[in-house]
Coordinates of C-alpha atoms in Angstrom, one line a residue:
M1 CA 0.0 0.0 0.0
R2 CA 2.8 2.4 0.9
G3 CA 4.5 1.7 -2.4
T4 CA 1.3 2.9 -4.2
V5 CA 1.3 6.0 -2.1
V6 CA 4.9 6.7 -2.9
W7 CA 4.3 6.4 -6.7
T8 CA 1.1 8.7 -6.4
V9 CA 3.0 11.4 -4.5
L10 CA 6.0 11.4 -6.9
V11 CA 3.8 11.5 -10.0
A12 CA 1.7 14.3 -8.5
L13 CA 4.9 16.3 -7.9
G14 CA 6.2 15.7 -11.4
L15 CA 9.2 13.8 -10.0
S16 CA 8.6 10.3 -11.5
A17 CA 7.5 8.6 -14.6
P18 CA 4.0 7.0 -14.2
A19 CA 5.0 3.5 -15.2
R20 CA 5.9 1.8 -12.0
A21 CA 4.2 -0.8 -9.8
N22 CA 5.2 -3.2 -7.0
D23 CA 8.8 -1.8 -6.8
P24 CA 10.9 -3.1 -3.9
I25 CA 11.2 -0.8 -0.9
D26 CA 14.9 0.0 -1.6
E27 CA 13.9 1.3 -5.1
D28 CA 11.1 3.5 -3.6
L29 CA 13.6 4.8 -1.0
A30 CA 16.2 5.7 -3.6
E31 CA 13.6 7.5 -5.7
V32 CA 12.0 9.4 -2.8
S33 CA 15.4 10.4 -1.5
A34 CA 16.4 11.8 -4.8
A35 CA 13.2 13.8 -4.8
I36 CA 13.9 15.1 -1.3
E37 CA 17.4 16.2 -2.5
A38 CA 15.4 18.3 -5.1
R39 CA 12.8 19.5 -2.6
P40 CA 14.3 19.3 0.9
T41 CA 11.6 21.3 2.6
D42 CA 8.7 19.2 1.1
A43 CA 7.0 17.7 4.2
R44 CA 4.9 15.4 2.2
L45 CA 7.9 13.6 0.6
R46 CA 9.6 13.5 4.0
R47 CA 6.5 11.8 5.5
V48 CA 6.5 9.3 2.6
R49 CA 10.1 8.4 3.3
V50 CA 9.4 8.0 7.0
S51 CA 6.8 5.4 6.1
L52 CA 9.2 3.6 3.9
W53 CA 11.9 3.6 6.6
L54 CA 9.3 1.9 8.8
D55 CA 8.3 -0.7 6.3
A56 CA 11.9 -1.5 5.9
E57 CA 12.3 -1.7 9.7
R58 CA 15.0 1.0 9.7
A59 CA 13.7 2.8 12.7
N60 CA 16.8 5.1 13.4
E61 CA 16.5 6.6 9.9
A62 CA 12.8 7.1 10.4
V63 CA 13.5 8.9 13.6
L64 CA 16.0 11.2 11.8
D65 CA 13.4 12.1 9.2
L66 CA 10.7 12.6 11.9
D67 CA 12.8 15.1 13.5
V68 CA 13.2 17.0 10.3
L69 CA 9.5 16.7 9.5
D70 CA 8.5 18.1 12.9
A71 CA 10.9 21.1 12.4
L72 CA 9.3 21.7 9.0
T73 CA 5.7 21.5 10.1
G74 CA 6.1 22.8 13.7
D75 CA 3.5 20.2 14.7
P76 CA 5.0 17.2 16.5
S77 CA 1.5 15.9 17.4
A78 CA 1.0 15.1 13.7
T79 CA 3.8 12.6 13.7
R80 CA 3.1 10.9 17.1
L81 CA 1.8 7.6 15.6
L82 CA 4.7 7.3 13.2
R83 CA 7.2 8.1 16.0
A84 CA 5.5 5.6 18.2
E85 CA 6.0 2.9 15.5
A86 CA 9.6 3.8 15.2
E87 CA 10.2 3.6 19.0
A88 CA 8.4 0.3 19.1
L89 CA 10.6 -1.0 16.3
R90 CA 13.7 0.2 18.4
G91 CA 12.4 -1.8 21.3
R92 CA 11.7 1.3 23.3
D93 CA 8.3 0.2 24.5
E94 CA 7.7 2.7 27.3
A95 CA 8.5 5.6 24.9
A96 CA 6.1 4.1 22.2
L97 CA 3.4 3.8 24.9
A98 CA 3.8 7.4 26.0
L99 CA 3.4 8.6 22.5
L100 CA 0.4 6.3 21.8
D101 CA -1.3 7.5 25.1
A102 CA -0.9 11.1 24.0
H103 CA -2.2 10.3 20.5
L104 CA -5.2 8.4 21.7
A105 CA -6.1 11.2 24.2
H106 CA -7.0 13.4 21.3
A107 CA -8.3 10.9 18.8
S108 CA -9.9 7.4 18.7
D109 CA -7.5 5.9 16.1
P110 CA -7.8 2.2 15.3
A111 CA -4.2 2.1 14.0
A112 CA -3.0 3.5 17.3
Y113 CA -5.0 1.0 19.2
D114 CA -3.5 -1.8 17.0
L115 CA 0.1 -0.7 17.8
R116 CA -0.6 -0.1 21.5
A117 CA -2.2 -3.5 21.7
A118 CA 0.9 -5.1 20.0
V119 CA 3.3 -3.4 22.5
F120 CA 1.2 -4.5 25.4
A121 CA 1.2 -8.1 24.1
R122 CA 5.0 -7.9 23.9
L123 CA 5.2 -6.8 27.4
G124 CA 2.9 -9.6 28.6
E125 CA 0.0 -7.2 29.4
H126 CA -2.6 -9.3 27.8
E127 CA -5.5 -7.7 29.7
R128 CA -4.6 -4.2 28.2
A129 CA -3.8 -5.7 24.9
A130 CA -7.3 -7.3 24.7
Q131 CA -9.0 -4.1 25.6
D132 CA -7.1 -2.2 22.8
W133 CA -7.7 -5.0 20.2
A134 CA -11.4 -4.7 21.2
A135 CA -11.5 -0.9 20.8
A136 CA -9.8 -1.2 17.4
F137 CA -12.2 -3.9 16.3
Y138 CA -15.3 -2.0 17.3
A139 CA -14.0 1.1 15.5
A140 CA -13.1 -0.7 12.3
P141 CA -13.7 -4.5 12.3
T142 CA -11.1 -6.6 10.6
V143 CA -10.0 -10.3 10.9
V144 CA -6.6 -9.1 12.2
R145 CA -8.2 -7.1 15.0
A146 CA -10.6 -10.0 15.8
M147 CA -7.6 -12.4 16.0
G148 CA -5.5 -10.1 18.1
R149 CA -8.3 -9.9 20.6
I150 CA -8.9 -13.6 20.6
D151 CA -5.2 -14.3 21.0
A152 CA -5.0 -11.9 24.0
L153 CA -8.0 -13.5 25.7
R154 CA -6.7 -17.0 25.0
S155 CA -3.4 -16.0 26.7
L156 CA -5.5 -14.9 29.7
H157 CA -7.2 -18.4 29.7
R158 CA -10.6 -16.9 29.3
D159 CA -12.2 -19.4 27.1
A160 CA -15.8 -18.1 27.6
E161 CA -14.6 -14.7 26.5
V162 CA -12.8 -16.1 23.5
I163 CA -16.0 -17.9 22.4
R164 CA -18.0 -14.7 22.7
A165 CA -15.3 -12.7 20.7
C166 CA -15.3 -15.4 18.0
R167 CA -19.1 -15.3 17.7
E168 CA -19.1 -11.6 17.6
A169 CA -16.4 -11.4 15.0
L170 CA -18.2 -14.0 12.7
A171 CA -21.4 -12.0 13.1
T172 CA -19.7 -8.7 12.3
I173 CA -17.2 -9.5 9.6
G174 CA -18.6 -12.7 8.1
E175 CA -16.9 -16.1 7.8
S176 CA -13.2 -16.3 8.6
V177 CA -11.3 -19.6 8.8
M178 CA -9.1 -18.5 11.6
V179 CA -11.9 -17.3 13.7
R180 CA -14.1 -20.4 12.9
W181 CA -11.3 -22.7 14.1
E182 CA -10.8 -20.7 17.2
L183 CA -14.4 -21.0 18.0
V184 CA -14.5 -24.8 17.4
E185 CA -11.4 -25.5 19.5
S186 CA -12.5 -23.2 22.3
L187 CA -15.9 -24.9 22.6
E188 CA -14.1 -28.3 22.7
R189 CA -11.8 -26.9 25.4
V190 CA -14.6 -25.9 27.6
G191 CA -16.3 -29.3 27.4
A192 CA -19.0 -28.5 24.9
P193 CA -18.2 -30.9 22.0
D194 CA -21.9 -30.7 20.8
E195 CA -21.7 -26.9 20.3
A196 CA -18.2 -27.4 18.7
L197 CA -19.7 -29.9 16.3
R198 CA -22.5 -27.4 15.3
A199 CA -19.9 -24.6 14.9
L200 CA -17.9 -26.9 12.7
D201 CA -20.8 -28.0 10.6
A202 CA -21.8 -24.4 10.1
A203 CA -18.7 -23.8 8.0
P204 CA -18.5 -26.6 5.3
R205 CA -15.8 -24.7 3.3
L206 CA -13.1 -25.4 5.9
A207 CA -10.1 -27.5 4.7
P208 CA -11.9 -30.8 4.2
V209 CA -9.2 -33.1 5.7
R210 CA -8.6 -31.1 8.8
R211 CA -12.3 -30.7 9.1
G212 CA -13.0 -34.4 8.7
L213 CA -10.4 -35.3 11.4
H214 CA -11.7 -32.8 13.9
R215 CA -15.3 -33.9 13.2
A216 CA -14.4 -37.5 13.9
R217 CA -12.8 -36.5 17.2
L218 CA -15.8 -34.5 18.3
L219 CA -18.0 -37.5 17.4
V220 CA -16.0 -39.8 19.6
L221 CA -16.3 -37.3 22.4
L222 CA -20.0 -37.4 22.0
G223 CA -20.1 -41.2 22.1
R224 CA -21.0 -41.5 18.4
S225 CA -18.2 -43.9 17.5
A226 CA -19.9 -45.5 14.5
E227 CA -20.3 -42.1 12.9
A228 CA -16.8 -41.2 13.8
T229 CA -15.4 -44.3 12.1
L230 CA -17.5 -43.5 8.9
Q231 CA -16.3 -39.9 9.0
L232 CA -12.6 -41.1 9.2
A233 CA -13.2 -43.6 6.4
Q234 CA -14.6 -40.7 4.1
T235 CA -11.8 -38.4 5.1
H236 CA -9.2 -41.1 4.5
A237 CA -10.5 -41.7 1.0
L238 CA -10.5 -37.9 0.3
A239 CA -7.0 -37.4 1.7
F240 CA -5.4 -40.2 -0.4
A241 CA -7.3 -39.2 -3.5
R242 CA -6.1 -35.7 -3.2
A243 CA -2.5 -36.6 -2.4
R244 CA -2.3 -39.0 -5.4
R245 CA -3.9 -36.5 -7.7
R246 CA -1.8 -33.6 -6.6
P247 CA 1.1 -34.8 -4.6
S248 CA 2.6 -32.4 -2.1
L249 CA 4.2 -32.5 1.2
G250 CA 1.2 -31.1 3.0
A251 CA -1.3 -33.5 1.2
W252 CA 0.8 -36.6 2.1
R253 CA 1.2 -35.4 5.8
E254 CA -2.5 -35.1 6.0
A255 CA -3.0 -38.5 4.5
A256 CA -0.5 -40.0 7.0
L257 CA -2.4 -38.4 9.8
V258 CA -5.8 -39.8 8.7
A259 CA -4.3 -43.3 8.1
H260 CA -2.9 -43.4 11.6
A261 CA -6.2 -42.2 13.1
L262 CA -8.0 -45.0 11.3
G263 CA -5.4 -47.6 12.2
R264 CA -4.3 -48.3 8.6
A265 CA -0.6 -48.9 9.1
D266 CA 0.1 -49.8 5.4
D267 CA -1.5 -46.7 4.2
A268 CA 0.3 -44.6 6.8
S269 CA 3.6 -46.2 5.7
E270 CA 2.9 -45.3 2.2
A271 CA 2.1 -41.6 3.0
E272 CA 5.2 -41.3 5.1
R273 CA 7.4 -42.7 2.3
H274 CA 6.1 -39.9 0.1
V275 CA 6.7 -37.3 2.9
A276 CA 10.3 -38.7 3.4
V277 CA 11.0 -38.2 -0.4
L278 CA 9.3 -34.8 -0.7
A279 CA 10.6 -33.1 2.4
P280 CA 14.4 -33.1 1.6
S281 CA 13.6 -31.9 -2.0
I282 CA 11.6 -29.0 -0.6
L283 CA 14.2 -28.1 1.9
G284 CA 16.9 -28.3 -0.8
G285 CA 14.9 -25.9 -3.0
A286 CA 14.5 -23.5 -0.1
R287 CA 18.3 -23.3 0.3

């Protein structure tokens, strides 16, 4: 997103040819820096470069530009959020929190709540992180904010609140795979396999093998062993058909899991042989 902003600003100022997209950050930095040399008092360009420094996680350079930007505009309050991000990148959490507190005292800014929640989480203050993630979510609901809140509540071992947060998120932002799985697993954790099964069945588009394995486990917990065995058999057939049709490390790992769950040792051995062949080739490619 910031790369698009860079391109737009430079074109608007007549400092770039309008034929660029998806450039690496280093190229954007070089171009903006050249533009700043031509227009050193342009606050808009300076602010763009601050954002690029932050994207590149070069906090010290961002702070230097922020000092210049504040001198140019005479309004340090306008850069509090950017400066807080830089301080957080430098590991100066208390300085970041002070800036964020000052910023939020004057405006309810979801991005500031996001950053403050992340700092609180890093400090192990999960209660305050959960509060800030909730504030950000209510202001502008997104999956990231929903999951931030859920993660903080899970860290506090508040399963009932996790379940409420999951349901609220699904009702607000619509279906989300991550939120759905959190709901299912949390319901299972609190000893409500019947509700977990209903939550799982309400989302038929989840990854079918994982869904089938989890569904079988819930059926066992509910004492419905015959249905669980049938579910495992169906999932086994699906997993092996997928792995043979489109072989991949992930597909064969899933097939091995299902075979073990069903007690089919020969099939499990076949799947594990494929995993043993594919894993080294993937690791070698990564190098």
